[in-house]
């Protein structure tokens, strides 16, 4: 705990919490007020931590939509508790991370989803092109506290730290004005939860290593690579039983299964029959849904805001998926994306007079302008020579409307 409350550790944690922004907890204190709160109260908070007397606040429950439907419940701690969890995380990570398996990639310094996908590709190239795809049902909601704290106590002896972590696990959430205590799980939303999940699932990694399996695990998403269908089906049944017995968790039957590597996605990617890394069809479908959402015409945002929001999204998206070797499926969408952009501007120009004025300013020849007086819909007009002449590819590029291929060329 003395390491946790050091001034330099606190300063690093404060910077991390402020950079992350995040929603306020039940006390409604925003991250912008945290620094001044610490200046006024840090000495008392530090004394409580050293004495083992700090009491966390309940988390605020928030439901967020999942990409494939349904919702995920987040537990939003107060910014003060986020700071303390971040301070714990910075001290505990150097202790636990060296103990983790080389096959574990999620929420670890210097490791990424892309590293896991490259490892999966190597297994497939070596002939292990049958995959056992294991998805654990609501891992963060069902972690057993006794098992988890027993594993933490194997490396941490300071009872103040153990008691504080136990308090964070059991504190529960404020629901309809009442505190509902937590009897299992690690609340998603706090900085400590990813580390605790890795500590909990390290036992699975060790069991897979003991059995001699080739595998990649990223948080609760684990793929095991074997050489035949029979081995895949046998492994799935065996590991599912082991997880239920030793971790007291359930495997999601709907999302788990076996297949060839080109039949199963992993972290948004999928290998093809030549074992090249591509973007999974589900990821492309989500990308297309985001394009439709971002380029709706009925938005109270300026053109620059639309452009800048799109640029941030596509840079982040491509930053993740640039690992893909098979890029044609996304590059082929660029004409379709530009059509959505043109459709958006057509709708934002509102009237025939407004459209003629906008296109004239964009350099469209006057003989083409009468075509804007039409009853055809915006999607049809976005693909006409008139609108294309005004919003040419080079014009869109000049004004900063990025495409994935623009970023790939850099």
Short mmCIF file of C-alpha atoms in Angstrom, two decimals:
data_model
loop_
_atom_site.label_atom_id
_atom_site.label_comp_id
_atom_site.label_asym_id
_atom_site.label_seq_id
_atom_site.Cartn_x
_atom_site.Cartn_y
_atom_site.Cartn_z
CA UNK A 1 0.00 0.00 0.00
CA UNK A 2 2.93 2.33 0.59
CA UNK A 3 3.79 1.91 -3.10
CA UNK A 4 0.18 2.58 -4.07
CA UNK A 5 -0.04 5.92 -2.25
CA UNK A 6 3.30 7.34 -3.40
CA UNK A 7 2.93 10.84 -4.82
CA UNK A 8 4.43 9.88 -8.20
CA UNK A 9 2.04 6.91 -8.51
CA UNK A 10 -0.90 9.16 -7.64
CA UNK A 11 0.20 11.76 -10.21
CA UNK A 12 0.43 9.10 -12.96
CA UNK A 13 -3.00 7.75 -12.04
CA UNK A 14 -4.52 11.22 -11.97
CA UNK A 15 -3.23 11.90 -15.48
CA UNK A 16 -4.67 8.59 -16.73
CA UNK A 17 -8.11 9.27 -15.23
CA UNK A 18 -8.20 12.81 -16.60
CA UNK A 19 -7.18 11.69 -20.10
CA UNK A 20 -9.84 9.00 -20.10
CA UNK A 21 -12.53 11.50 -19.10
CA UNK A 22 -15.38 9.07 -18.46
CA UNK A 23 -18.82 9.58 -16.96
CA UNK A 24 -19.26 10.55 -13.31
CA UNK A 25 -20.30 8.04 -10.65
CA UNK A 26 -23.11 8.29 -8.14
CA UNK A 27 -21.67 11.50 -6.61
CA UNK A 28 -21.83 13.18 -10.07
CA UNK A 29 -18.29 14.56 -9.69
CA UNK A 30 -16.71 14.94 -13.17
CA UNK A 31 -13.06 14.22 -13.87
CA UNK A 32 -12.46 17.97 -14.27
CA UNK A 33 -13.00 18.43 -10.52
CA UNK A 34 -10.80 15.55 -9.38
CA UNK A 35 -7.52 17.49 -9.24
CA UNK A 36 -8.92 20.22 -6.99
CA UNK A 37 -10.64 17.60 -4.82
CA UNK A 38 -7.30 15.87 -4.28
CA UNK A 39 -5.56 19.11 -3.40
CA UNK A 40 -8.10 19.64 -0.63
CA UNK A 41 -8.49 16.05 0.66
CA UNK A 42 -5.53 13.88 -0.44
CA UNK A 43 -3.85 13.78 2.97
CA UNK A 44 -7.00 12.34 4.59
CA UNK A 45 -7.60 9.89 1.73
CA UNK A 46 -3.97 8.73 1.88
CA UNK A 47 -4.20 8.18 5.64
CA UNK A 48 -7.35 6.08 5.20
CA UNK A 49 -5.72 3.93 2.54
CA UNK A 50 -2.64 3.32 4.69
CA UNK A 51 -4.86 2.43 7.64
CA UNK A 52 -7.00 0.07 5.56
CA UNK A 53 -10.04 2.21 6.29
CA UNK A 54 -11.03 3.46 2.81
CA UNK A 55 -14.63 2.58 1.92
CA UNK A 56 -15.47 2.61 -1.80
CA UNK A 57 -18.74 4.08 -3.05
CA UNK A 58 -21.28 1.90 -4.89
CA UNK A 59 -21.02 2.03 -8.66
CA UNK A 60 -23.60 3.65 -10.94
CA UNK A 61 -25.28 1.11 -13.24
CA UNK A 62 -25.37 2.00 -16.95
CA UNK A 63 -26.62 -0.23 -19.79
CA UNK A 64 -24.75 0.14 -23.08
CA UNK A 65 -25.71 -1.55 -26.38
CA UNK A 66 -23.56 -4.42 -27.64
CA UNK A 67 -22.50 -4.53 -31.33
CA UNK A 68 -24.36 -7.80 -31.95
CA UNK A 69 -27.50 -6.82 -30.05
CA UNK A 70 -28.50 -6.81 -26.41
CA UNK A 71 -26.92 -4.69 -23.69
CA UNK A 72 -23.93 -4.84 -21.40
CA UNK A 73 -24.17 -3.50 -17.86
CA UNK A 74 -21.35 -1.20 -16.84
CA UNK A 75 -20.59 -0.23 -13.27
CA UNK A 76 -19.31 3.36 -13.24
CA UNK A 77 -17.26 4.09 -10.10
CA UNK A 78 -16.88 7.59 -8.72
CA UNK A 79 -13.86 9.42 -10.12
CA UNK A 80 -12.18 9.12 -6.72
CA UNK A 81 -12.58 5.35 -6.75
CA UNK A 82 -11.41 5.27 -10.38
CA UNK A 83 -8.27 7.06 -9.26
CA UNK A 84 -7.62 4.60 -6.44
CA UNK A 85 -8.24 1.62 -8.74
CA UNK A 86 -5.85 3.12 -11.27
CA UNK A 87 -3.23 3.55 -8.54
CA UNK A 88 -3.68 -0.10 -7.55
CA UNK A 89 -3.50 -1.17 -11.19
CA UNK A 90 -0.18 0.62 -11.75
CA UNK A 91 1.40 -1.20 -8.79
CA UNK A 92 -0.19 -4.61 -9.40
CA UNK A 93 0.44 -4.86 -13.15
CA UNK A 94 4.25 -5.16 -12.87
CA UNK A 95 3.71 -7.91 -10.27
CA UNK A 96 1.16 -10.01 -12.15
CA UNK A 97 1.87 -9.40 -15.83
CA UNK A 98 5.19 -11.33 -15.90
CA UNK A 99 3.31 -14.31 -14.43
CA UNK A 100 0.75 -14.49 -17.24
CA UNK A 101 0.87 -16.88 -20.19
CA UNK A 102 2.52 -15.85 -23.45
CA UNK A 103 -0.77 -16.88 -25.11
CA UNK A 104 -2.74 -14.15 -23.28
CA UNK A 105 -3.02 -10.88 -25.23
CA UNK A 106 -5.88 -8.82 -23.81
CA UNK A 107 -5.40 -5.76 -21.59
CA UNK A 108 -1.67 -6.27 -21.22
CA UNK A 109 1.11 -3.71 -21.75
CA UNK A 110 2.89 -4.16 -25.06
CA UNK A 111 0.31 -6.64 -26.40
CA UNK A 112 -2.68 -6.17 -28.67
CA UNK A 113 -5.50 -7.86 -30.52
CA UNK A 114 -3.37 -7.66 -33.67
CA UNK A 115 -0.64 -9.72 -31.96
CA UNK A 116 -3.22 -12.39 -31.13
CA UNK A 117 -4.46 -12.49 -34.75
CA UNK A 118 -0.89 -12.84 -36.07
CA UNK A 119 -0.29 -15.75 -33.68
CA UNK A 120 -3.54 -17.37 -34.87
CA UNK A 121 -2.39 -16.99 -38.48
CA UNK A 122 0.90 -18.70 -37.67
CA UNK A 123 -0.89 -21.70 -36.13
CA UNK A 124 -3.10 -21.99 -39.23
CA UNK A 125 -0.08 -21.77 -41.53
CA UNK A 126 1.52 -24.61 -39.58
CA UNK A 127 -1.47 -26.82 -40.41
CA UNK A 128 -3.66 -26.33 -37.35
CA UNK A 129 -6.53 -24.84 -39.32
CA UNK A 130 -9.39 -26.21 -37.25
CA UNK A 131 -10.38 -23.78 -34.51
CA UNK A 132 -12.19 -24.26 -31.21
CA UNK A 133 -13.88 -20.90 -30.63
CA UNK A 134 -14.75 -20.42 -26.95
CA UNK A 135 -16.79 -17.49 -25.68
CA UNK A 136 -17.45 -17.32 -21.93
CA UNK A 137 -20.90 -16.10 -20.92
CA UNK A 138 -20.75 -12.74 -19.13
CA UNK A 139 -17.33 -13.32 -17.60
CA UNK A 140 -17.21 -10.00 -15.74
CA UNK A 141 -20.62 -10.70 -14.17
CA UNK A 142 -19.83 -14.21 -12.90
CA UNK A 143 -16.26 -14.22 -11.59
CA UNK A 144 -16.20 -16.10 -8.28
CA UNK A 145 -14.84 -13.76 -5.60
CA UNK A 146 -13.31 -16.49 -3.41
CA UNK A 147 -11.44 -18.09 -6.32
CA UNK A 148 -10.24 -14.72 -7.58
CA UNK A 149 -9.05 -13.39 -4.22
CA UNK A 150 -7.33 -16.71 -3.53
CA UNK A 151 -5.30 -16.24 -6.71
CA UNK A 152 -4.53 -12.60 -5.90
CA UNK A 153 -3.37 -13.60 -2.39
CA UNK A 154 -0.82 -15.98 -3.88
CA UNK A 155 1.19 -12.95 -5.04
CA UNK A 156 0.06 -10.14 -2.71
CA UNK A 157 0.63 -10.36 1.05
CA UNK A 158 -0.43 -6.86 2.13
CA UNK A 159 -3.80 -7.37 3.82
CA UNK A 160 -4.76 -3.72 3.30
CA UNK A 161 -4.53 -4.20 -0.45
CA UNK A 162 -6.42 -7.50 -0.33
CA UNK A 163 -9.18 -6.03 1.83
CA UNK A 164 -9.50 -2.99 -0.42
CA UNK A 165 -9.77 -5.14 -3.54
CA UNK A 166 -12.36 -7.28 -1.79
CA UNK A 167 -14.35 -4.16 -0.94
CA UNK A 168 -14.32 -3.09 -4.58
CA UNK A 169 -15.59 -6.51 -5.63
CA UNK A 170 -18.38 -6.68 -3.04
CA UNK A 171 -19.47 -3.02 -2.87
CA UNK A 172 -22.23 -3.42 -5.43
CA UNK A 173 -24.31 -0.83 -7.28
CA UNK A 174 -26.82 1.86 -6.43
CA UNK A 175 -30.11 0.79 -8.02
CA UNK A 176 -33.30 2.83 -7.51
CA UNK A 177 -31.83 4.49 -4.44
CA UNK A 178 -30.79 1.21 -2.78
CA UNK A 179 -27.36 -0.43 -2.71
CA UNK A 180 -27.43 -3.94 -4.19
CA UNK A 181 -24.37 -5.76 -2.88
CA UNK A 182 -22.35 -7.87 -5.32
CA UNK A 183 -21.85 -11.56 -4.56
CA UNK A 184 -19.95 -12.38 -7.76
CA UNK A 185 -18.36 -10.67 -10.72
CA UNK A 186 -16.05 -7.73 -11.31
CA UNK A 187 -17.94 -4.58 -12.35
CA UNK A 188 -17.06 -3.50 -15.89
CA UNK A 189 -16.19 0.16 -15.94
CA UNK A 190 -13.41 0.26 -13.35
CA UNK A 191 -9.69 0.24 -14.24
CA UNK A 192 -9.02 -2.91 -12.17
CA UNK A 193 -11.52 -5.23 -13.87
CA UNK A 194 -9.42 -6.21 -16.92
CA UNK A 195 -6.43 -7.15 -14.73
CA UNK A 196 -8.67 -9.16 -12.39
CA UNK A 197 -10.18 -10.99 -15.38
CA UNK A 198 -6.70 -11.96 -16.58
CA UNK A 199 -5.75 -13.16 -13.10
CA UNK A 200 -8.91 -15.27 -13.01
CA UNK A 201 -8.48 -16.77 -16.49
CA UNK A 202 -4.77 -17.46 -16.09
CA UNK A 203 -5.78 -20.86 -14.72
CA UNK A 204 -7.44 -21.63 -18.07
CA UNK A 205 -4.26 -20.61 -19.90
CA UNK A 206 -2.17 -22.91 -17.70
CA UNK A 207 -4.55 -25.81 -18.25
CA UNK A 208 -4.40 -25.35 -22.04
CA UNK A 209 -0.61 -25.19 -21.87
CA UNK A 210 -0.52 -28.35 -19.73
CA UNK A 211 -2.51 -30.13 -22.44
CA UNK A 212 -0.08 -28.91 -25.10
CA UNK A 213 -2.60 -26.79 -27.04
CA UNK A 214 -1.83 -23.94 -29.41
CA UNK A 215 -4.17 -21.11 -28.47
CA UNK A 216 -4.74 -17.36 -28.26
CA UNK A 217 -6.81 -15.70 -25.55
CA UNK A 218 -7.95 -12.09 -25.55
CA UNK A 219 -9.99 -11.46 -22.38
CA UNK A 220 -12.95 -13.87 -22.54
CA UNK A 221 -12.44 -14.70 -26.23
CA UNK A 222 -10.28 -17.83 -26.56
CA UNK A 223 -9.42 -19.73 -29.76
CA UNK A 224 -7.67 -23.11 -29.69
CA UNK A 225 -6.05 -24.39 -32.91
CA UNK A 226 -5.97 -28.10 -33.72
CA UNK A 227 -5.40 -30.30 -36.76
CA UNK A 228 -8.74 -32.04 -37.30
CA UNK A 229 -12.48 -31.76 -36.81
CA UNK A 230 -12.52 -34.68 -34.38
CA UNK A 231 -9.84 -33.04 -32.24
CA UNK A 232 -11.74 -29.75 -32.31
CA UNK A 233 -15.03 -31.26 -31.16
CA UNK A 234 -13.30 -33.32 -28.47
CA UNK A 235 -11.40 -30.29 -27.20
CA UNK A 236 -14.50 -28.07 -27.08
CA UNK A 237 -16.42 -30.59 -24.95
CA UNK A 238 -13.48 -31.18 -22.61
CA UNK A 239 -12.57 -27.52 -22.09
CA UNK A 240 -16.21 -26.51 -21.63
CA UNK A 241 -16.51 -29.06 -18.80
CA UNK A 242 -13.22 -27.88 -17.25
CA UNK A 243 -14.32 -24.23 -17.28
CA UNK A 244 -17.62 -25.05 -15.57
CA UNK A 245 -15.94 -27.19 -12.91
CA UNK A 246 -12.82 -25.17 -12.09
CA UNK A 247 -13.84 -21.59 -12.91
CA UNK A 248 -17.58 -21.91 -12.24
CA UNK A 249 -18.31 -20.15 -15.51
CA UNK A 250 -20.53 -21.07 -18.45
CA UNK A 251 -19.49 -21.26 -22.09
CA UNK A 252 -21.84 -19.42 -24.44
CA UNK A 253 -23.19 -22.19 -26.67
CA UNK A 254 -24.54 -19.74 -29.26
CA UNK A 255 -21.21 -18.00 -29.82
CA UNK A 256 -18.86 -20.93 -29.26
CA UNK A 257 -18.19 -23.73 -31.71
CA UNK A 258 -15.72 -25.40 -34.03
CA UNK A 259 -14.85 -24.89 -37.69
CA UNK A 260 -12.12 -24.12 -40.16
CA UNK A 261 -10.31 -20.87 -39.58
CA UNK A 262 -12.00 -19.31 -42.61
CA UNK A 263 -15.41 -20.11 -41.07
CA UNK A 264 -14.86 -18.44 -37.67
CA UNK A 265 -14.03 -14.85 -36.82
CA UNK A 266 -11.52 -13.80 -34.18
CA UNK A 267 -11.40 -10.27 -32.72
CA UNK A 268 -13.10 -8.85 -35.80
CA UNK A 269 -10.77 -10.59 -38.27
CA UNK A 270 -11.02 -13.81 -40.25
CA UNK A 271 -8.43 -15.84 -42.14
CA UNK A 272 -9.18 -16.91 -45.70
CA UNK A 273 -8.44 -20.28 -47.28
CA UNK A 274 -4.90 -19.13 -48.07
CA UNK A 275 -4.45 -18.25 -44.38
CA UNK A 276 -4.29 -14.54 -45.16
CA UNK A 277 -5.73 -12.11 -42.61
CA UNK A 278 -8.96 -10.45 -43.69
CA UNK A 279 -11.75 -8.44 -42.10
CA UNK A 280 -14.66 -10.56 -40.87
CA UNK A 281 -17.97 -10.01 -42.69
CA UNK A 282 -19.59 -9.08 -39.37
CA UNK A 283 -17.04 -6.29 -38.92
CA UNK A 284 -17.72 -4.98 -42.41
CA UNK A 285 -21.47 -5.05 -41.71
CA UNK A 286 -20.93 -2.96 -38.54
CA UNK A 287 -18.74 -0.56 -40.51
CA UNK A 288 -21.47 -0.11 -43.11
CA UNK A 289 -24.06 0.52 -40.38
CA UNK A 290 -21.78 3.21 -38.93
CA UNK A 291 -21.42 4.85 -42.37
CA UNK A 292 -25.20 5.03 -42.72
CA UNK A 293 -25.50 6.50 -39.22
CA UNK A 294 -22.75 9.09 -39.62
CA UNK A 295 -23.93 10.33 -43.02
CA UNK A 296 -27.61 10.80 -42.31
CA UNK A 297 -28.78 14.08 -43.82
CA UNK A 298 -30.93 15.13 -40.85
CA UNK A 299 -28.20 16.13 -38.40
CA UNK A 300 -27.72 19.45 -36.64
CA UNK A 301 -23.98 19.49 -37.25
CA UNK A 302 -21.86 21.66 -39.51
CA UNK A 303 -20.15 20.22 -42.58
CA UNK A 304 -16.80 20.53 -40.82
CA UNK A 305 -18.13 18.65 -37.81
CA UNK A 306 -19.44 15.86 -40.03
CA UNK A 307 -16.08 15.66 -41.82
CA UNK A 308 -14.03 15.71 -38.60
CA UNK A 309 -16.23 13.13 -36.88
CA UNK A 310 -15.90 10.85 -39.91
CA UNK A 311 -12.13 11.36 -40.02
CA UNK A 312 -11.78 10.39 -36.35
CA UNK A 313 -13.89 7.29 -36.84
CA UNK A 314 -12.22 6.05 -40.02
CA UNK A 315 -8.72 6.68 -38.61
CA UNK A 316 -9.55 4.65 -35.49
CA UNK A 317 -11.24 1.91 -37.53
CA UNK A 318 -8.37 1.62 -39.96
CA UNK A 319 -5.83 1.83 -37.13
CA UNK A 320 -7.33 -1.41 -35.84
CA UNK A 321 -7.98 -3.20 -39.15
CA UNK A 322 -4.90 -2.12 -41.10
CA UNK A 323 -3.43 -5.52 -40.16
CA UNK A 324 -5.69 -7.06 -42.83
CA UNK A 325 -3.86 -8.46 -45.84
CA UNK A 326 -7.08 -8.95 -47.83
CA UNK A 327 -8.30 -5.38 -48.24
CA UNK A 328 -10.42 -5.44 -51.37
CA UNK A 329 -13.75 -6.00 -49.56
CA UNK A 330 -13.38 -2.67 -47.77
CA UNK A 331 -11.76 -0.76 -50.64
CA UNK A 332 -14.66 -1.82 -52.88
CA UNK A 333 -17.01 -0.01 -50.49
CA UNK A 334 -15.40 3.38 -51.06
CA UNK A 335 -17.67 4.33 -53.97
CA UNK A 336 -20.65 3.36 -51.82
CA UNK A 337 -19.29 5.46 -48.93
CA UNK A 338 -18.83 8.49 -51.20
CA UNK A 339 -22.39 8.05 -52.43
CA UNK A 340 -23.59 8.27 -48.81
CA UNK A 341 -21.55 11.45 -48.32
CA UNK A 342 -23.02 12.98 -51.50
CA UNK A 343 -26.52 11.93 -50.47
CA UNK A 344 -26.02 13.63 -47.09
CA UNK A 345 -24.99 16.91 -48.71
CA UNK A 346 -27.81 16.71 -51.26
CA UNK A 347 -30.29 16.51 -48.38
CA UNK A 348 -28.54 19.30 -46.44
CA UNK A 349 -28.78 21.65 -49.44
CA UNK A 350 -32.60 21.36 -48.92
CA UNK A 351 -34.21 23.08 -51.92
CA UNK A 352 -33.64 23.09 -55.68
CA UNK A 353 -32.31 26.66 -55.44
CA UNK A 354 -29.97 25.71 -52.62
CA UNK A 355 -28.70 22.72 -54.55
CA UNK A 356 -28.10 24.75 -57.70
CA UNK A 357 -26.23 27.36 -55.68
CA UNK A 358 -24.05 24.77 -53.92
CA UNK A 359 -23.22 22.90 -57.12
CA UNK A 360 -22.45 26.15 -58.97
CA UNK A 361 -19.95 27.05 -56.23
CA UNK A 362 -18.39 23.61 -56.63
CA UNK A 363 -17.75 24.32 -60.30
CA UNK A 364 -20.55 22.33 -61.94
CA UNK A 365 -21.27 23.46 -65.52
CA UNK A 366 -24.53 25.50 -65.79
CA UNK A 367 -26.01 23.13 -68.37
CA UNK A 368 -26.10 20.38 -65.73
CA UNK A 369 -27.83 22.44 -63.06
CA UNK A 370 -31.45 22.07 -64.30
CA UNK A 371 -31.25 18.34 -63.49
CA UNK A 372 -31.49 19.15 -59.78
CA UNK A 373 -35.16 19.99 -60.26
CA UNK A 374 -36.28 16.40 -60.04
CA UNK A 375 -38.54 14.28 -57.92
CA UNK A 376 -36.00 11.49 -57.70
CA UNK A 377 -34.77 10.58 -54.22
CA UNK A 378 -31.50 11.63 -52.59
CA UNK A 379 -29.89 8.18 -52.96
CA UNK A 380 -30.57 8.23 -56.72
CA UNK A 381 -29.30 11.79 -57.13
CA UNK A 382 -26.11 11.02 -55.19
CA UNK A 383 -25.08 8.78 -58.08
CA UNK A 384 -25.83 11.18 -60.92
CA UNK A 385 -23.23 12.91 -63.07
CA UNK A 386 -24.40 16.30 -61.78
CA UNK A 387 -23.69 15.60 -58.10
CA UNK A 388 -20.57 13.60 -58.95
CA UNK A 389 -19.27 16.56 -60.95
CA UNK A 390 -19.62 18.80 -57.91
CA UNK A 391 -18.39 16.35 -55.29
CA UNK A 392 -15.63 14.66 -57.26
CA UNK A 393 -13.28 12.22 -55.57
CA UNK A 394 -10.46 14.76 -55.67
CA UNK A 395 -12.76 17.44 -54.27
CA UNK A 396 -13.73 15.25 -51.33
CA UNK A 397 -10.08 14.42 -50.73
CA UNK A 398 -9.09 18.07 -50.91
CA UNK A 399 -11.62 18.91 -48.21
CA UNK A 400 -10.43 16.05 -45.98
CA UNK A 401 -13.10 13.38 -46.51
CA UNK A 402 -10.81 10.39 -45.88
CA UNK A 403 -11.22 6.85 -47.16
CA UNK A 404 -9.48 3.72 -45.82
CA UNK A 405 -7.33 3.54 -48.98
CA UNK A 406 -6.08 7.08 -48.29
CA UNK A 407 -4.85 5.93 -44.89
CA UNK A 408 -3.47 2.66 -46.26
CA UNK A 409 -1.27 4.61 -48.67
CA UNK A 410 0.38 6.54 -45.83
#
